[in-house]
Short mmCIF file of N, CA and C in Angstrom, two decimals:
data_model
loop_
_atom_site.label_atom_id
_atom_site.label_comp_id
_atom_site.label_asym_id
_atom_site.label_seq_id
_atom_site.Cartn_x
_atom_site.Cartn_y
_atom_site.Cartn_z
N MET A 17 30.81 -143.43 -150.06
CA MET A 17 31.58 -142.28 -150.47
C MET A 17 30.78 -141.00 -150.29
N ALA A 18 29.47 -141.08 -150.50
CA ALA A 18 28.63 -139.90 -150.34
C ALA A 18 28.33 -139.61 -148.87
N LEU A 19 28.57 -140.58 -147.99
CA LEU A 19 28.30 -140.40 -146.58
C LEU A 19 29.10 -139.25 -145.97
N PRO A 20 30.39 -139.09 -146.28
CA PRO A 20 31.10 -137.93 -145.75
C PRO A 20 30.49 -136.60 -146.19
N SER A 21 29.91 -136.56 -147.38
CA SER A 21 29.30 -135.30 -147.81
C SER A 21 28.05 -135.00 -147.00
N VAL A 22 27.31 -136.04 -146.59
CA VAL A 22 26.15 -135.83 -145.72
C VAL A 22 26.62 -135.29 -144.39
N ARG A 23 27.68 -135.87 -143.86
CA ARG A 23 28.22 -135.39 -142.58
C ARG A 23 28.70 -133.95 -142.71
N SER A 24 29.33 -133.63 -143.83
CA SER A 24 29.82 -132.26 -143.99
C SER A 24 28.65 -131.29 -144.12
N GLU A 25 27.55 -131.70 -144.76
CA GLU A 25 26.38 -130.84 -144.85
C GLU A 25 25.79 -130.57 -143.47
N VAL A 26 25.75 -131.61 -142.64
CA VAL A 26 25.23 -131.44 -141.28
C VAL A 26 26.15 -130.53 -140.49
N ARG A 27 27.46 -130.70 -140.64
CA ARG A 27 28.41 -129.84 -139.94
C ARG A 27 28.25 -128.39 -140.37
N VAL A 28 28.07 -128.16 -141.65
CA VAL A 28 27.89 -126.80 -142.15
C VAL A 28 26.61 -126.20 -141.58
N ALA A 29 25.54 -126.99 -141.53
CA ALA A 29 24.28 -126.51 -140.98
C ALA A 29 24.44 -126.13 -139.51
N ILE A 30 25.12 -126.97 -138.75
CA ILE A 30 25.34 -126.68 -137.34
C ILE A 30 26.21 -125.45 -137.17
N LEU A 31 27.24 -125.34 -137.99
CA LEU A 31 28.12 -124.17 -137.92
C LEU A 31 27.36 -122.89 -138.23
N LEU A 32 26.54 -122.91 -139.27
CA LEU A 32 25.77 -121.72 -139.63
C LEU A 32 24.78 -121.34 -138.53
N LEU A 33 24.15 -122.33 -137.93
CA LEU A 33 23.22 -122.03 -136.85
C LEU A 33 23.95 -121.46 -135.64
N SER A 34 25.13 -121.97 -135.32
CA SER A 34 25.87 -121.43 -134.18
C SER A 34 26.36 -120.01 -134.47
N VAL A 35 26.79 -119.75 -135.71
CA VAL A 35 27.19 -118.38 -136.07
C VAL A 35 26.00 -117.45 -135.99
N LEU A 36 24.86 -117.91 -136.48
CA LEU A 36 23.64 -117.09 -136.44
C LEU A 36 23.25 -116.78 -135.01
N SER A 37 23.28 -117.78 -134.13
CA SER A 37 22.90 -117.53 -132.74
C SER A 37 23.92 -116.63 -132.05
N ALA A 38 25.21 -116.78 -132.37
CA ALA A 38 26.23 -115.92 -131.77
C ALA A 38 26.05 -114.47 -132.22
N SER A 39 25.70 -114.28 -133.50
CA SER A 39 25.50 -112.91 -133.98
C SER A 39 24.26 -112.29 -133.36
N LEU A 40 23.25 -113.10 -133.08
CA LEU A 40 22.04 -112.58 -132.44
C LEU A 40 22.33 -112.17 -131.00
N VAL A 41 23.13 -112.97 -130.31
CA VAL A 41 23.50 -112.62 -128.94
C VAL A 41 24.32 -111.35 -128.93
N GLY A 42 25.26 -111.22 -129.85
CA GLY A 42 26.08 -110.02 -129.96
C GLY A 42 25.27 -108.80 -130.33
N ALA A 43 24.29 -108.96 -131.19
CA ALA A 43 23.45 -107.84 -131.61
C ALA A 43 22.56 -107.37 -130.48
N GLY A 44 22.14 -108.30 -129.64
CA GLY A 44 21.29 -107.94 -128.51
C GLY A 44 22.05 -107.17 -127.45
N GLN A 45 23.35 -107.30 -127.39
CA GLN A 45 24.14 -106.63 -126.37
C GLN A 45 24.49 -105.20 -126.77
N ASP A 46 24.41 -104.86 -128.05
CA ASP A 46 24.69 -103.49 -128.48
C ASP A 46 23.49 -102.62 -128.10
N SER A 47 23.72 -101.63 -127.22
CA SER A 47 22.61 -100.80 -126.77
C SER A 47 22.26 -99.71 -127.77
N GLY A 48 23.23 -99.23 -128.56
CA GLY A 48 22.98 -98.13 -129.46
C GLY A 48 22.38 -98.53 -130.78
N SER A 49 22.41 -99.80 -131.14
CA SER A 49 21.94 -100.21 -132.46
C SER A 49 20.74 -101.15 -132.38
N ALA A 50 19.87 -100.95 -131.42
CA ALA A 50 18.70 -101.81 -131.28
C ALA A 50 17.71 -101.52 -132.39
N ILE A 51 17.25 -102.57 -133.03
CA ILE A 51 16.26 -102.46 -134.10
C ILE A 51 14.92 -102.90 -133.52
N PRO A 52 13.88 -102.15 -133.73
CA PRO A 52 12.57 -102.55 -133.19
C PRO A 52 12.16 -103.92 -133.71
N ALA A 53 11.51 -104.69 -132.86
CA ALA A 53 11.11 -106.05 -133.20
C ALA A 53 10.22 -106.10 -134.43
N GLU A 54 9.42 -105.06 -134.66
CA GLU A 54 8.49 -105.06 -135.79
C GLU A 54 9.22 -105.01 -137.13
N SER A 55 10.41 -104.40 -137.16
CA SER A 55 11.13 -104.26 -138.43
C SER A 55 12.19 -105.33 -138.64
N ARG A 56 12.43 -106.15 -137.64
CA ARG A 56 13.42 -107.24 -137.78
C ARG A 56 12.78 -108.42 -138.48
N PRO A 57 13.56 -109.13 -139.30
CA PRO A 57 13.02 -110.36 -139.90
C PRO A 57 12.87 -111.43 -138.82
N CYS A 58 11.95 -112.28 -139.02
CA CYS A 58 11.70 -113.37 -138.06
C CYS A 58 12.83 -114.38 -138.16
N VAL A 59 13.70 -114.38 -137.16
CA VAL A 59 14.87 -115.26 -137.18
C VAL A 59 14.44 -116.72 -137.11
N ASP A 60 13.43 -117.00 -136.30
CA ASP A 60 12.95 -118.38 -136.20
C ASP A 60 12.44 -118.88 -137.55
N CYS A 61 11.77 -118.02 -138.30
CA CYS A 61 11.25 -118.41 -139.61
C CYS A 61 12.40 -118.70 -140.58
N HIS A 62 13.42 -117.84 -140.57
CA HIS A 62 14.55 -118.06 -141.46
C HIS A 62 15.32 -119.32 -141.08
N ALA A 63 15.50 -119.54 -139.79
CA ALA A 63 16.20 -120.74 -139.33
C ALA A 63 15.39 -121.98 -139.71
N PHE A 64 14.07 -121.91 -139.56
CA PHE A 64 13.23 -123.04 -139.93
C PHE A 64 13.34 -123.33 -141.42
N GLU A 65 13.29 -122.28 -142.25
CA GLU A 65 13.40 -122.48 -143.70
C GLU A 65 14.75 -123.08 -144.06
N PHE A 66 15.82 -122.59 -143.42
CA PHE A 66 17.15 -123.12 -143.68
C PHE A 66 17.23 -124.60 -143.31
N MET A 67 16.73 -124.94 -142.14
CA MET A 67 16.79 -126.33 -141.70
C MET A 67 15.89 -127.21 -142.56
N GLN A 68 14.77 -126.67 -143.03
CA GLN A 68 13.89 -127.43 -143.91
C GLN A 68 14.60 -127.75 -145.23
N ARG A 69 15.31 -126.76 -145.78
CA ARG A 69 16.07 -127.01 -147.02
C ARG A 69 17.19 -128.02 -146.78
N ALA A 70 17.86 -127.90 -145.64
CA ALA A 70 18.93 -128.85 -145.32
C ALA A 70 18.37 -130.26 -145.18
N LEU A 71 17.20 -130.39 -144.56
CA LEU A 71 16.56 -131.69 -144.41
C LEU A 71 16.18 -132.27 -145.77
N GLN A 72 15.67 -131.43 -146.68
CA GLN A 72 15.33 -131.90 -148.02
C GLN A 72 16.58 -132.40 -148.75
N ASP A 73 17.69 -131.68 -148.60
CA ASP A 73 18.95 -132.11 -149.22
C ASP A 73 19.40 -133.45 -148.65
N LEU A 74 19.27 -133.62 -147.34
CA LEU A 74 19.65 -134.88 -146.71
C LEU A 74 18.76 -136.03 -147.18
N LYS A 75 17.46 -135.74 -147.34
CA LYS A 75 16.54 -136.78 -147.83
C LYS A 75 16.90 -137.19 -149.25
N LYS A 76 17.25 -136.22 -150.10
CA LYS A 76 17.65 -136.53 -151.47
C LYS A 76 18.92 -137.38 -151.48
N THR A 77 19.87 -137.03 -150.63
CA THR A 77 21.11 -137.78 -150.56
C THR A 77 20.85 -139.20 -150.06
N ALA A 78 20.01 -139.33 -149.04
CA ALA A 78 19.67 -140.65 -148.52
C ALA A 78 18.97 -141.49 -149.58
N TYR A 79 18.05 -140.89 -150.33
CA TYR A 79 17.36 -141.61 -151.40
C TYR A 79 18.36 -142.06 -152.47
N SER A 80 19.29 -141.18 -152.81
CA SER A 80 20.30 -141.53 -153.81
C SER A 80 21.16 -142.69 -153.33
N LEU A 81 21.57 -142.65 -152.06
CA LEU A 81 22.36 -143.75 -151.51
C LEU A 81 21.56 -145.05 -151.49
N ASP A 82 20.28 -144.96 -151.14
CA ASP A 82 19.43 -146.14 -151.11
C ASP A 82 19.29 -146.74 -152.51
N THR A 83 19.10 -145.88 -153.51
CA THR A 83 18.97 -146.34 -154.89
C THR A 83 20.26 -147.01 -155.36
N ARG A 84 21.39 -146.40 -155.05
CA ARG A 84 22.68 -146.99 -155.44
C ARG A 84 22.90 -148.34 -154.77
N THR A 85 22.51 -148.44 -153.49
CA THR A 85 22.66 -149.70 -152.76
C THR A 85 21.81 -150.79 -153.39
N GLU A 86 20.57 -150.45 -153.73
CA GLU A 86 19.69 -151.43 -154.38
C GLU A 86 20.28 -151.89 -155.71
N THR A 87 20.80 -150.97 -156.50
CA THR A 87 21.39 -151.31 -157.79
C THR A 87 22.58 -152.25 -157.60
N LEU A 88 23.43 -151.96 -156.64
CA LEU A 88 24.59 -152.82 -156.39
C LEU A 88 24.16 -154.20 -155.90
N LEU A 89 23.14 -154.25 -155.05
CA LEU A 89 22.65 -155.54 -154.58
C LEU A 89 22.07 -156.37 -155.72
N LEU A 90 21.31 -155.72 -156.60
CA LEU A 90 20.74 -156.44 -157.75
C LEU A 90 21.84 -156.96 -158.66
N ARG A 91 22.88 -156.16 -158.87
CA ARG A 91 24.01 -156.62 -159.69
C ARG A 91 24.69 -157.83 -159.06
N ALA A 92 24.87 -157.77 -157.74
CA ALA A 92 25.52 -158.89 -157.04
C ALA A 92 24.66 -160.15 -157.13
N GLU A 93 23.34 -160.00 -156.96
CA GLU A 93 22.45 -161.15 -157.06
C GLU A 93 22.48 -161.72 -158.48
N LYS A 94 22.44 -160.86 -159.47
CA LYS A 94 22.47 -161.31 -160.86
C LYS A 94 23.77 -162.04 -161.15
N ARG A 95 24.88 -161.48 -160.68
CA ARG A 95 26.18 -162.11 -160.89
C ARG A 95 26.23 -163.48 -160.22
N GLY A 96 25.67 -163.56 -159.01
CA GLY A 96 25.63 -164.83 -158.30
C GLY A 96 24.78 -165.85 -159.03
N LEU A 97 23.63 -165.43 -159.56
CA LEU A 97 22.77 -166.34 -160.30
C LEU A 97 23.44 -166.80 -161.59
N CYS A 98 24.10 -165.90 -162.27
CA CYS A 98 24.78 -166.25 -163.52
C CYS A 98 25.91 -167.25 -163.24
N ASP A 99 26.68 -167.00 -162.18
CA ASP A 99 27.76 -167.93 -161.82
C ASP A 99 27.22 -169.30 -161.47
N CYS A 100 26.09 -169.32 -160.76
CA CYS A 100 25.45 -170.57 -160.37
C CYS A 100 24.94 -171.30 -161.60
N PHE A 101 24.33 -170.57 -162.54
CA PHE A 101 23.79 -171.17 -163.75
C PHE A 101 24.91 -171.78 -164.60
N HIS A 102 26.03 -171.05 -164.72
CA HIS A 102 27.15 -171.57 -165.49
C HIS A 102 27.80 -172.78 -164.82
N ALA A 103 27.76 -172.85 -163.52
CA ALA A 103 28.37 -173.98 -162.80
C ALA A 103 27.53 -175.24 -163.00
N ILE A 104 26.21 -175.08 -163.15
CA ILE A 104 25.32 -176.24 -163.34
C ILE A 104 25.47 -176.79 -164.75
N HIS A 105 25.61 -175.92 -165.73
CA HIS A 105 25.66 -176.36 -167.14
C HIS A 105 27.03 -176.46 -167.64
#
């Protein structure tokens, strides 16, 4: 159930990066509003930070899914052992 949310997070990240790159291309084409490179924020740094945060969110989601899977497997094993024990006695 959490898997679609991971996919949606990735889609949002891709969408934001494409919007960011499109705005940079559009800004570069405006001849009257050029901002000197020294005063512009480092776009690569901001994109890297954004992707780093997105990766951390994905890692947390993956860990959560892994933990839930382990819990469900342990419950299934316990249930199987209990059923087996009751069938013997």
